Backbone as a ProteinNet text record, in pm:
[ID]
protein_1_A
[PRIMARY]
MKNYNRAVLGTGVIANETAAALQKNGRNLFAVGNRTHGKAVAFAEKYNIGRVYDSYDETFTDPDVDIIYITTPHNTHYGFIRSIL
[TERTIARY]
1617.7	1729.8	1843.5	1976.1	2066.8	2137.3	2162.8	2188.9	2361.6	2438.9	2574.7	2681.2	2752.9	2892.7	2960.4	2923.7	2999.6	3142.9	3235.8	3364.3	3383.5	3406.5	3487.9	3608.8	3698	3827	3836.3	3904.2	3927.6	3815.6	3835.4	3747	3745.4	3758.7	3729.5	3600.2	3598.1	3439.8	3358.6	3427.7	3359.3	3294.5	3425.6	3350	3236.4	3239.9	3107.1	2993.6	3025.9	2911.4	2829.7	2949.7	2901.3	2838.3	2888	2816	2678.8	2698.4	2553.2	2462.5	2468.2	2389.8	2340.2	2429.2	2400.1	2310	2354.5	2280.3	2121.4	2122.7	1993.1	1933.6	1948.1	1917.3	1908.7	1937.9	1927	2055.5	2096.3	2227.4	2327.8	2399.5	2502.7	2652.4	2701.3	2874.9	2920.8	3033.9	3069.3	3187.7	3291.9	3411.1	3477.5	3559.5	3638.3	3795.6	3859.5	3983.9	4044.1	4178.2	4212.4	4368.4	4489.6	4618.1	4623.9	4533.9	4548.5	4435.4	4506.1	4445.5	4350	4364.2	4310.1	4187.1	4191.7	4069.9	4005.4	4010.9	3948.8	3842	3908.1	3814.6	3714.2	3736	3672.2	3571.7	3587.7	3514.9	3406.6	3486.2	3372.4	3239.6	3315.6	3247.3	3143.6	3175.9	3044.3	2950.1	2986.5	2913.2	2863.1	2919.1	2865.8	2916.3	3050.6	3114.9	3199.2	3174.6	3217.4	3353.2	3425.2	3566.2	3643.7	3725.1	3834.6	3966.4	4033.5	4152.9	4234.8	4371.7	4437.5	4541.5	4483.4	4560.4	4464.7	4472.3	4399.4	4414	4512.8	4542.2	4451.6	4435.9	4341	4214.6	4143.8	4030.5	4005.3	4100.5	4105.7	4055.2	4134.3	4158.9	4011.5	3969.5	3858.5	3773	3726.1	3639.6	3489.4	3483.5	3332.2	3302.4	3362.3	3381.4	3299.3	3194	3104.2	3143.7	3154.7	3152.4	3251.3	3345	3406.3	3439.2	3393.2	3364.5	3523.6	3564	3681.3	3658.6	3659.8	3645.9	3777.9	3927.7	4018.5	4039.1	4188.6	4182.7	4177.5	4126.2	4102.9	4252.3	4345.2	4493.8	4530.9	4472.5	4516.1	4394.7	4307.3	4172.2	4234.8	4336.9	4359.8	4456.8	4525.7	4618	4546.8	4436.6	4335.1	4288.2	4210.8	4139.4	4233.4	4334.4	4468	4484.2	4500.9	4524.3	4404.2	4267.9	4145.6	4157	4176.6	4155.2	4234
4925.7	4973.7	4873.7	4878.5	4825.7	4786.4	4697	4624.2	4675.1	4763.9	4817.6	4714.9	4671.8	4585.5	4709.4	4710.5	4805.5	4764.5	4832.6	4805.9	4949.8	4875.7	4979.5	4936.8	5091.4	5107.7	5129	5011.1	5055.3	4985.8	4941.3	4884.7	4937.5	5060.7	5159.3	5222.7	5320.3	5350.4	5402	5464.7	5499	5394.8	5321.2	5194.1	5124	5092.9	5022.1	5103.4	5252.5	5322	5318.1	5354.2	5288	5183	5046.7	4926.1	4911.7	4971.8	4933.3	5017.6	5162.1	5223.3	5152.6	5087.6	5048.5	4906.8	4812.6	4699.3	4761.7	4877.4	4930.8	4935.3	4991.2	5027.7	4941.4	4799.4	4708.3	4689.2	4747.8	4791.7	4667.9	4646.4	4503.6	4594.6	4517.2	4578.7	4436.4	4411.4	4323.9	4286.3	4396.1	4374.5	4481.6	4416.6	4517.2	4515.5	4629.2	4636	4697.8	4639	4701.3	4652.2	4730.7	4697.6	4549.2	4541.8	4423.9	4332.6	4210.9	4075.1	4060.8	4064.3	4000.6	4085.5	4225.1	4311.9	4336.5	4285.3	4270.1	4147.1	4033.9	3913	3920.3	3982.6	4037.3	4105.2	4223.9	4300	4258	4173.2	4052.4	3962.6	3888.3	3843	3900.4	4049.8	4106.4	4154.3	4170	4250.9	4164.7	4030.4	3892.2	3955.3	3995	4067.2	3917.3	3929.3	3796.2	3821.1	3936.9	3959.9	4038	3984.4	4036.7	4065.6	4192.2	4222.7	4307.2	4219.9	4315.2	4376.9	4435.5	4568.8	4630.9	4795.9	4852.5	4801.7	4833.5	4791.6	4710.8	4598.5	4450.7	4526.3	4599.4	4642.6	4740.6	4823.1	4899.3	4867.8	4748.4	4671.8	4566.5	4534.2	4413.3	4462.5	4417.2	4450.1	4461.6	4380.4	4337.3	4470.2	4559	4658.3	4780.2	4857.9	4951.9	5038.2	5051.9	5201.1	5179.6	5221.9	5231.1	5346	5291.6	5389.6	5412.6	5527.9	5545.8	5579.9	5499.4	5503	5542.5	5562.5	5556.9	5708.8	5772.1	5918.4	5985.6	6101.2	6191.9	6204.7	6223.8	6250	6128.5	6035.3	5918.5	5931.2	5987.7	6040.7	6033.9	6148	6199	6099.9	6029.8	5932.7	5839.6	5790.5	5668.8	5709.4	5814.6	5893.8	5871.2	5915.5	5942.1	5781.9	5689.8	5533.5	5479.2	5500.5	5479	5528	5631.8	5708.8	5661
2985.5	2991.8	2990.8	2965.8	2984.4	3107.4	3125.5	3271.8	3233.2	3285.3	3254.3	3373	3319.9	3412.6	3510.6	3646.5	3671.8	3756.3	3756.8	3861	3988.9	4060	4186.4	4173.4	4187.3	4240.1	4366.7	4444.2	4606.2	4667.6	4824.2	4910.6	5023.6	5046.1	5178.3	5187.6	5236.8	5285.6	5197.1	5108.9	4986.7	4881.3	4874.5	4784.6	4842.5	4952.3	5040.9	5036.6	5069.9	5018.6	4908.7	4781.6	4675.1	4620.9	4660.6	4640	4703.6	4843.8	4888.2	4831.3	4780.5	4704.1	4564	4501	4368.1	4419.4	4484.9	4525.1	4544.7	4663.2	4680.6	4567.7	4449.2	4348.8	4247.9	4281.3	4180	4066.5	4118.6	4019.9	4013.9	3905.6	3905.8	3907.7	4028.3	4061.7	4022.3	3898.3	3837.8	3852.8	3907.8	3881.9	4073.8	4141.1	4221.7	4172.8	4183.8	4152.8	4302.3	4321.1	4441	4458.9	4514.1	4514.7	4613.3	4694.8	4817.7	4790.6	4739	4672.1	4786	4901.2	5006.8	5045	5052.5	5055.1	4944.4	4827	4727.8	4686.6	4753.7	4784.1	4881	5015	5108.7	5024.4	4993.4	4920	4809.3	4754.1	4651.2	4706.5	4827.4	4913.8	4943.9	5034.4	5096.6	4986.1	4867.7	4791.6	4658.4	4683.8	4573.2	4394.4	4428.4	4315.8	4199.7	4105.7	4033.8	4022.7	3965.6	3924.6	3999.6	4063.5	4165.3	4075.1	4074.2	4028.4	4120.4	4115.7	4229.1	4181.6	4041.5	3978	3895.6	3920.6	3865.8	3714.4	3679.7	3516.8	3481.2	3543.5	3477.1	3490.4	3566.3	3606.9	3442.5	3432.5	3326.2	3175.7	3198.1	3025	3030.5	3120.7	3120.2	3005.3	2856.5	2792.5	2822.7	2921.9	3000.4	3095.8	3140.3	3228.9	3148.4	3181.1	3132.2	3167.3	3332.7	3420.4	3509.3	3555.4	3659.5	3755.1	3878.9	3992.1	4046.4	4069.6	4134.1	4268	4352.2	4516.5	4563.2	4500.7	4597.5	4621.2	4717.4	4739.7	4591.9	4635.1	4519.1	4487.8	4518.1	4451.2	4357.4	4357.1	4281.7	4076.7	4139.6	4068.1	3911.8	3887	3772.1	3679.7	3770.2	3707	3656.2	3703.4	3676.8	3547.8	3543	3456.7	3319.8	3338.6	3220	3181.4	3265.6	3219.7	3155.9	3233.2	3119.9	2972	2989.9	2828.2	2762.4
[MASK]
+++++++++++++++++++++++++++++++++++++++++++++++++++++++++++++++++++++++++++++++++++++

């Protein structure tokens, strides 16, 4: 099975639950994107994530990212999906 490079958008409660579940199941969390750089760095340190972006667009355009988990508030999802596609 391929080991996909996963990224998470956001660093809140849902992001933490997602990261913990991925780690528990042996999955790779490759990058984190958040508007606040300090929060992204702290999240990356907590979950041993190698790439940190303080721009969502940087996360979307990273060619090494295979899967993006959108864990931000629901009203942001549509805009992010449009940007990704």
